[in-house]
mmCIF file with all atom_site columns, C-alpha atoms in Angstrom:
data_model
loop_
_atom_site.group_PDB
_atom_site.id
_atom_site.type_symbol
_atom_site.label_atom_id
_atom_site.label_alt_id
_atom_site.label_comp_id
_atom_site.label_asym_id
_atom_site.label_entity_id
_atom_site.label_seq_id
_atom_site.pdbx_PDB_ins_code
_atom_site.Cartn_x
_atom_site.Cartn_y
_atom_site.Cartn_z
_atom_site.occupancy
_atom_site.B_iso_or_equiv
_atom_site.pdbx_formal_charge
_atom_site.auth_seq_id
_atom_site.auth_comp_id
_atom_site.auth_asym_id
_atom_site.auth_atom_id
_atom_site.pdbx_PDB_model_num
ATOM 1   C CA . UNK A 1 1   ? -0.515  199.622 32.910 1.00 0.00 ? 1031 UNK A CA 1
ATOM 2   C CA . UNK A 1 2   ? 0.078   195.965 31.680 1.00 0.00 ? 1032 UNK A CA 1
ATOM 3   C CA . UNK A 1 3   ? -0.050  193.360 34.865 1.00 0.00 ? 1033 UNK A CA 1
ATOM 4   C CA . UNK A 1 4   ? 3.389   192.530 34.849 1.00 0.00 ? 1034 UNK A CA 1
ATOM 5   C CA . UNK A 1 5   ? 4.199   196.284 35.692 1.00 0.00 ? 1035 UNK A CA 1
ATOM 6   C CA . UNK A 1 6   ? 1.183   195.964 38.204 1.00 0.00 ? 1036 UNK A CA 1
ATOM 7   C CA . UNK A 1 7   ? 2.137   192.936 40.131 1.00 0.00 ? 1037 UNK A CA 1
ATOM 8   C CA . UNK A 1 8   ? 6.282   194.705 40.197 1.00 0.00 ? 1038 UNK A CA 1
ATOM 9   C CA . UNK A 1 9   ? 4.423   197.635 41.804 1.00 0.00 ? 1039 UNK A CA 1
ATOM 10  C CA . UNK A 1 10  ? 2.993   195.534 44.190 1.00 0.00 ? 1040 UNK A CA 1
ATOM 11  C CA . UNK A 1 11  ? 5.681   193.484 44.562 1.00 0.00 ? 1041 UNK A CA 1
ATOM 12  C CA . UNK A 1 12  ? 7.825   196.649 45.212 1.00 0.00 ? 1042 UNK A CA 1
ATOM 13  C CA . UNK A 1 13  ? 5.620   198.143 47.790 1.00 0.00 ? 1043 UNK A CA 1
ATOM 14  C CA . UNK A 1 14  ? 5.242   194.684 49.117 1.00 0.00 ? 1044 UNK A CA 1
ATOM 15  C CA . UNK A 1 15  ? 9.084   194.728 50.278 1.00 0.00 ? 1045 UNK A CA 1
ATOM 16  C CA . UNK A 1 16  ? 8.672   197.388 52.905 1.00 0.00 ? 1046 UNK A CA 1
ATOM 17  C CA . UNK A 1 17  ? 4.470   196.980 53.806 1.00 0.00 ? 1047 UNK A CA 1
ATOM 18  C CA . UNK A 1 18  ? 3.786   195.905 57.326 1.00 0.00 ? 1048 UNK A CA 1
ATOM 19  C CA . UNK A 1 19  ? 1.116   194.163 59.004 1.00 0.00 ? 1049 UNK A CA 1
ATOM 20  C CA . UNK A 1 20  ? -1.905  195.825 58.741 1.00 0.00 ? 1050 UNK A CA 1
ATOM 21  C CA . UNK A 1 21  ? -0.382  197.965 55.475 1.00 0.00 ? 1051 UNK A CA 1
ATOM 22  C CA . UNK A 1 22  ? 0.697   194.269 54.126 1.00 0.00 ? 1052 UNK A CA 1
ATOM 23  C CA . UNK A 1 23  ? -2.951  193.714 54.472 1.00 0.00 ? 1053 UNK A CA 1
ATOM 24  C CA . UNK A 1 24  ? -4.616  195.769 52.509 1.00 0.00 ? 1054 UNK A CA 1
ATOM 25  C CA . UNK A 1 25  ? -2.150  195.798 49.702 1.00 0.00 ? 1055 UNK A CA 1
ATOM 26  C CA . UNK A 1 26  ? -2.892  192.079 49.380 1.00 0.00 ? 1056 UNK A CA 1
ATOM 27  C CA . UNK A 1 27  ? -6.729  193.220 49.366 1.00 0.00 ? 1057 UNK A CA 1
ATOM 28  C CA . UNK A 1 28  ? -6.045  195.552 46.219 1.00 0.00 ? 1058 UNK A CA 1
ATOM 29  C CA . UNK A 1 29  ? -3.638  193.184 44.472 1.00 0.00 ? 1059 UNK A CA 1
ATOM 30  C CA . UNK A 1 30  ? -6.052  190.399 44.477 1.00 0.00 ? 1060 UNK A CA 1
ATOM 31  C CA . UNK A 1 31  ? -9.112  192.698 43.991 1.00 0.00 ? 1061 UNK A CA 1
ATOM 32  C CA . UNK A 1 32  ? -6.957  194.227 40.663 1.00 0.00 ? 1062 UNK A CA 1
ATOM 33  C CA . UNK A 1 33  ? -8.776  193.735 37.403 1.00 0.00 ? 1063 UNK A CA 1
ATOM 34  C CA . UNK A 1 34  ? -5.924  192.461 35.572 1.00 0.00 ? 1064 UNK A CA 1
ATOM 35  C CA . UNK A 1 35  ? -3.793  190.218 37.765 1.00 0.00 ? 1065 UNK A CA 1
ATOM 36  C CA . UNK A 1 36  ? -4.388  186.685 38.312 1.00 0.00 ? 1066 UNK A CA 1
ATOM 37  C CA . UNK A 1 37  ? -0.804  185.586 39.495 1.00 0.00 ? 1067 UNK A CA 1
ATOM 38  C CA . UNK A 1 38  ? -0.017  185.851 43.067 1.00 0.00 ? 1068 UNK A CA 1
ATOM 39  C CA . UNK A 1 39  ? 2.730   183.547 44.102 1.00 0.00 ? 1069 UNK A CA 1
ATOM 40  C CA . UNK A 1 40  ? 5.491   185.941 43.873 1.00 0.00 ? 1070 UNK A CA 1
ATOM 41  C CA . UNK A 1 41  ? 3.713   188.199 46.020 1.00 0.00 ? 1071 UNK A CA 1
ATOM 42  C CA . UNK A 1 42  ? 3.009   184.759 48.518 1.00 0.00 ? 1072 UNK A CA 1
ATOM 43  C CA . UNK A 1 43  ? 7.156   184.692 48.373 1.00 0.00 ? 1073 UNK A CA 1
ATOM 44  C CA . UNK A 1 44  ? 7.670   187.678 49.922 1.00 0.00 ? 1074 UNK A CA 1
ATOM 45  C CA . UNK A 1 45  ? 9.303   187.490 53.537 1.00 0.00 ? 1075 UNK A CA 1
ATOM 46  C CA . UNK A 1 46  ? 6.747   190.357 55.098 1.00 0.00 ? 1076 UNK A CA 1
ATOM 47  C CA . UNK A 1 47  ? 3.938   187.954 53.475 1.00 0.00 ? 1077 UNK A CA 1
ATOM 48  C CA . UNK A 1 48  ? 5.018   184.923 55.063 1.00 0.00 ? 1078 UNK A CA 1
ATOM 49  C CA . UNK A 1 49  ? 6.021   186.718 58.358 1.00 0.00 ? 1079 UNK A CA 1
ATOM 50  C CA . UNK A 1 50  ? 2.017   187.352 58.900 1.00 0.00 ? 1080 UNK A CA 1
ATOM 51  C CA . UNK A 1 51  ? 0.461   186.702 62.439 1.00 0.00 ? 1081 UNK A CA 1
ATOM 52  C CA . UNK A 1 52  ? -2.103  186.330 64.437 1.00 0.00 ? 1082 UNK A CA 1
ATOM 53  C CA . UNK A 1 53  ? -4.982  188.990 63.454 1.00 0.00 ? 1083 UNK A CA 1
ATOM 54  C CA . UNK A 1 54  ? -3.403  189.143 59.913 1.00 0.00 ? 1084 UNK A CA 1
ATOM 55  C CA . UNK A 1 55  ? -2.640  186.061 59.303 1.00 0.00 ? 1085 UNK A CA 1
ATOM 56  C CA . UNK A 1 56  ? -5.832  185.238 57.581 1.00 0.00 ? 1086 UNK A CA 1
ATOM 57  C CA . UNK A 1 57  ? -4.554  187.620 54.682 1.00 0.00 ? 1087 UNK A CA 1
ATOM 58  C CA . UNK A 1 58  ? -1.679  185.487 53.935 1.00 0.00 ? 1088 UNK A CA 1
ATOM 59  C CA . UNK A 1 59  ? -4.454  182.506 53.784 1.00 0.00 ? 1089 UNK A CA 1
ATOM 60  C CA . UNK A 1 60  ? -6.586  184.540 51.166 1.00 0.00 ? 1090 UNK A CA 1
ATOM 61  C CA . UNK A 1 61  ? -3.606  185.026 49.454 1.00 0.00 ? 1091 UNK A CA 1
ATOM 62  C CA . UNK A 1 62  ? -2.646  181.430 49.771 1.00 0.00 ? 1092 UNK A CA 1
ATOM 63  C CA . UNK A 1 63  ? -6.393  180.716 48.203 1.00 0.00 ? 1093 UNK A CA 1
ATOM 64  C CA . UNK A 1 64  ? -6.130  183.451 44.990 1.00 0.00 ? 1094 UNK A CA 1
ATOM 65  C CA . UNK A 1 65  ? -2.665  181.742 43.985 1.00 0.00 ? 1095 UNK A CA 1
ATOM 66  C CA . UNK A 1 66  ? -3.883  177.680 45.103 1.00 0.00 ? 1096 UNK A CA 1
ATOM 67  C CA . UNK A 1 67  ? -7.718  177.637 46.072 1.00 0.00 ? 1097 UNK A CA 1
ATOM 68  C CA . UNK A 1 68  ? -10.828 177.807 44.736 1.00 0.00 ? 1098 UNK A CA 1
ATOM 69  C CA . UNK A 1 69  ? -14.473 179.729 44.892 1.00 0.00 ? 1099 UNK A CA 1
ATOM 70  C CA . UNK A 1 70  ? -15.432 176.364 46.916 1.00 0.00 ? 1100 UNK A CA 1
ATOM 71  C CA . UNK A 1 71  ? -12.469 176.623 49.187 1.00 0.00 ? 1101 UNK A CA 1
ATOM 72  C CA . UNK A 1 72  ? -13.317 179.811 50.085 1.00 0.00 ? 1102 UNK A CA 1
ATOM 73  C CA . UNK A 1 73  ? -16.937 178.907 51.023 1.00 0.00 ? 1103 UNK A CA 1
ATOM 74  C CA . UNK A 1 74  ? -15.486 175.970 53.438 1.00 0.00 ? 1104 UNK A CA 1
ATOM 75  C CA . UNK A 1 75  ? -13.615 178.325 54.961 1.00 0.00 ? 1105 UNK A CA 1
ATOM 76  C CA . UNK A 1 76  ? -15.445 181.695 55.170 1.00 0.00 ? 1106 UNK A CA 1
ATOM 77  C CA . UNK A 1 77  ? -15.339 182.131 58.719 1.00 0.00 ? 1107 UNK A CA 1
ATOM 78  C CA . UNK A 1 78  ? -12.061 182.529 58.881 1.00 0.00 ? 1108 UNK A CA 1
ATOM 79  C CA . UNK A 1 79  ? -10.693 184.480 56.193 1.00 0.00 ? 1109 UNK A CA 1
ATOM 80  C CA . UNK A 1 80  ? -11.592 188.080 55.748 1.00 0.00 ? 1110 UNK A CA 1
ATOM 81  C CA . UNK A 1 81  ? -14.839 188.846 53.707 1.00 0.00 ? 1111 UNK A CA 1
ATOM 82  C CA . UNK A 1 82  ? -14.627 189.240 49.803 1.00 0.00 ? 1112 UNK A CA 1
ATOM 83  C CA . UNK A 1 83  ? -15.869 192.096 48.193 1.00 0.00 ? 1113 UNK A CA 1
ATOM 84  C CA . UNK A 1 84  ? -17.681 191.729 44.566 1.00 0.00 ? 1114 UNK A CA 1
ATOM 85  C CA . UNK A 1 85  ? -13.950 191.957 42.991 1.00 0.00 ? 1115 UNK A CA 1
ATOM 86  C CA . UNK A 1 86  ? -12.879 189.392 44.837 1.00 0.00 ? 1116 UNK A CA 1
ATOM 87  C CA . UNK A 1 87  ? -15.306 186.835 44.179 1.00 0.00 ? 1117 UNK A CA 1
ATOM 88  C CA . UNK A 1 88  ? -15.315 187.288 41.032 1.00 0.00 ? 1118 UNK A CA 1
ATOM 89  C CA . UNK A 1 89  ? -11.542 187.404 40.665 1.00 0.00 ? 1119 UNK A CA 1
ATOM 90  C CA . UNK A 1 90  ? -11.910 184.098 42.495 1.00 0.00 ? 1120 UNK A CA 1
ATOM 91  C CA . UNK A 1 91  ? -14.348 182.331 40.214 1.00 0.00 ? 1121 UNK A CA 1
ATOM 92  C CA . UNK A 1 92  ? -12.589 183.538 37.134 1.00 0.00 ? 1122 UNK A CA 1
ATOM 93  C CA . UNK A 1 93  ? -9.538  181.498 38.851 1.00 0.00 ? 1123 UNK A CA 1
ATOM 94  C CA . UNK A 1 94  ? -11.748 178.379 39.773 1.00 0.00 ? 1124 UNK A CA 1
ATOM 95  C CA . UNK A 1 95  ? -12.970 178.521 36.009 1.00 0.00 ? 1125 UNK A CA 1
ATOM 96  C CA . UNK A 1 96  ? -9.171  178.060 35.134 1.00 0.00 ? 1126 UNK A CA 1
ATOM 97  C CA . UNK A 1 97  ? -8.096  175.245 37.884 1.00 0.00 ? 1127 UNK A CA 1
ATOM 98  C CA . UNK A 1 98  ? -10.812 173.829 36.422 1.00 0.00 ? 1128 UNK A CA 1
ATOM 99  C CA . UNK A 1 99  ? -9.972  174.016 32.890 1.00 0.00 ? 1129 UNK A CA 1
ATOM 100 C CA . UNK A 1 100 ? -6.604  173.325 33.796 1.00 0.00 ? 1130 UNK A CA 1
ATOM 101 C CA . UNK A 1 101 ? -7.762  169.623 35.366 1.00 0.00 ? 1131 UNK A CA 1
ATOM 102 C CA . UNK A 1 102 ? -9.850  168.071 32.509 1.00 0.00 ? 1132 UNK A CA 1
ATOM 103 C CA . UNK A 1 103 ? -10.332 169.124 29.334 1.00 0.00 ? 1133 UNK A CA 1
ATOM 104 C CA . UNK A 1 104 ? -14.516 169.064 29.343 1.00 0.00 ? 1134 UNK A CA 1
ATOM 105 C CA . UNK A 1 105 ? -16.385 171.205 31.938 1.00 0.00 ? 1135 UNK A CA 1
ATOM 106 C CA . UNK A 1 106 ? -19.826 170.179 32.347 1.00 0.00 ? 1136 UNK A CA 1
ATOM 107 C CA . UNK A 1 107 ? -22.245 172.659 33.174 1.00 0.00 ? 1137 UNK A CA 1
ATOM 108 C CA . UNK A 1 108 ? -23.140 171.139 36.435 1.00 0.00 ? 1138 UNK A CA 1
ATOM 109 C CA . UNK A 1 109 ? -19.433 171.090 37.327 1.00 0.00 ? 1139 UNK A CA 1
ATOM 110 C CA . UNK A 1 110 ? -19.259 174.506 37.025 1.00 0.00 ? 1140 UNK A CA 1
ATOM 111 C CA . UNK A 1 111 ? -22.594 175.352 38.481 1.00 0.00 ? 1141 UNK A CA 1
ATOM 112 C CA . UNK A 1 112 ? -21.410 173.431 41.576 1.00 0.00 ? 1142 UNK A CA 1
ATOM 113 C CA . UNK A 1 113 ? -18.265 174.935 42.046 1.00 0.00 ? 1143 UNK A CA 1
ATOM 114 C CA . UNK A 1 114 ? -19.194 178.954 40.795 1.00 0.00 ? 1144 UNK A CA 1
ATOM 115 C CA . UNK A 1 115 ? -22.676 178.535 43.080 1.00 0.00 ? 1145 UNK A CA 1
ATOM 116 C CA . UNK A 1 116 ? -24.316 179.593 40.033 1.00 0.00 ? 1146 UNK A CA 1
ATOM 117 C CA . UNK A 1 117 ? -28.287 178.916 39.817 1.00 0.00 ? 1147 UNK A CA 1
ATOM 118 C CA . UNK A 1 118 ? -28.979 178.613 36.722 1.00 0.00 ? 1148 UNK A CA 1
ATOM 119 C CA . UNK A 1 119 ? -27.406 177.425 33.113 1.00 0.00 ? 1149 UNK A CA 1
ATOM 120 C CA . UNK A 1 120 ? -28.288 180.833 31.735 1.00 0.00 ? 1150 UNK A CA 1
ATOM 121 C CA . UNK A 1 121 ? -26.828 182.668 34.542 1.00 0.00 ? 1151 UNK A CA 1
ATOM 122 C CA . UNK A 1 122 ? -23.230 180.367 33.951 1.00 0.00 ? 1152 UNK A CA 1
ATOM 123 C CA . UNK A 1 123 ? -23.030 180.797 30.406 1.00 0.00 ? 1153 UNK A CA 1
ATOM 124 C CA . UNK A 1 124 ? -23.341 185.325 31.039 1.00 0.00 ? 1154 UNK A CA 1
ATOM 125 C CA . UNK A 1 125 ? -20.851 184.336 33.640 1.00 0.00 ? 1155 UNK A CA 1
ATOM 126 C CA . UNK A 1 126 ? -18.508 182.345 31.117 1.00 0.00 ? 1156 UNK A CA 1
ATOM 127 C CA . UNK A 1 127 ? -19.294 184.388 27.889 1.00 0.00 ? 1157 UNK A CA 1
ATOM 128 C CA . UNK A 1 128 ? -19.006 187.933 30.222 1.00 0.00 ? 1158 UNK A CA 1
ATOM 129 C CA . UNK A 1 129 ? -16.750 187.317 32.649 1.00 0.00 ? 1159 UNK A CA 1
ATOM 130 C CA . UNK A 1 130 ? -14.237 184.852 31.764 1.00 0.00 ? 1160 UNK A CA 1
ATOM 131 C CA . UNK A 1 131 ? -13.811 185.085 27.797 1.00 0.00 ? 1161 UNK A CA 1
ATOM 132 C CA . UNK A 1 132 ? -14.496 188.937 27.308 1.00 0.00 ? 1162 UNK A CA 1
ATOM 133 C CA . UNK A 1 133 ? -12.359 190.233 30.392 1.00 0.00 ? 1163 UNK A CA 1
ATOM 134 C CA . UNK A 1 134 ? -9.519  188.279 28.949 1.00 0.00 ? 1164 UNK A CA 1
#
């Protein structure tokens, strides 16, 4: 399944998902392999009508469609905890805003922001994770 019929499908259960149900389909849209746009699914009334205890989901989803891997660190405490998908989903997107802001990404710039150690450790990263996953 392409991710334009993925994010529908989540878009479509989206429309009648609930509090804690809303929750955890915004946990496996922005844990899904092949979707990287989330602001339609941000749109959605049952999204924006999140509360209290789950109303740190609608701020991870506010950080997947607007934040970055460094945003997410700042704010840690108070957003629920990312699995492996997640923060890698996230990085991939911080590798973008990135990209998206100036044309030349130093090495440092990206070590910074990805809290990678080492240059050999960002390049796997970029070469693995970025250009090969698509």
């Amino acid at each position: 399944m392409d991710a334009e019929a993925k994010l529908q499908q989540y878009l479509l259960l989206g429309k009648s998902a609930k509090g804690r149900s809303m929750c955890e389909l915004i946990t496996k849209a922005t844990a899904e392999p092949s979707l990287f746009t989330f602001g339609e699914l941000l749109d959605l009334s049952n999204v924006q009508e999140l509360q209290g205890e789950f109303a740190a989901f609608r701020a991870l989803l506010e950080l997947f469609c607007y934040g970055t891997y460094p945003e997410y660190q700042q704010h840690q405490a108070s957003l629920p905890q990312l699995t492996q998908q997640h923060e890698l989903k996230l990085k991939q997107l911080t590798v973008a805003s990135l990209g998206a802001q100036q044309k030349v990404l130093p090495y440092e710039l990206l070590q910074g922001a990805l809290a990678i150690g080492t240059v050999r450790e960002l390049e796997d990263f970029i070469i693995s994770d970025c250009f090969y996953t698509g």
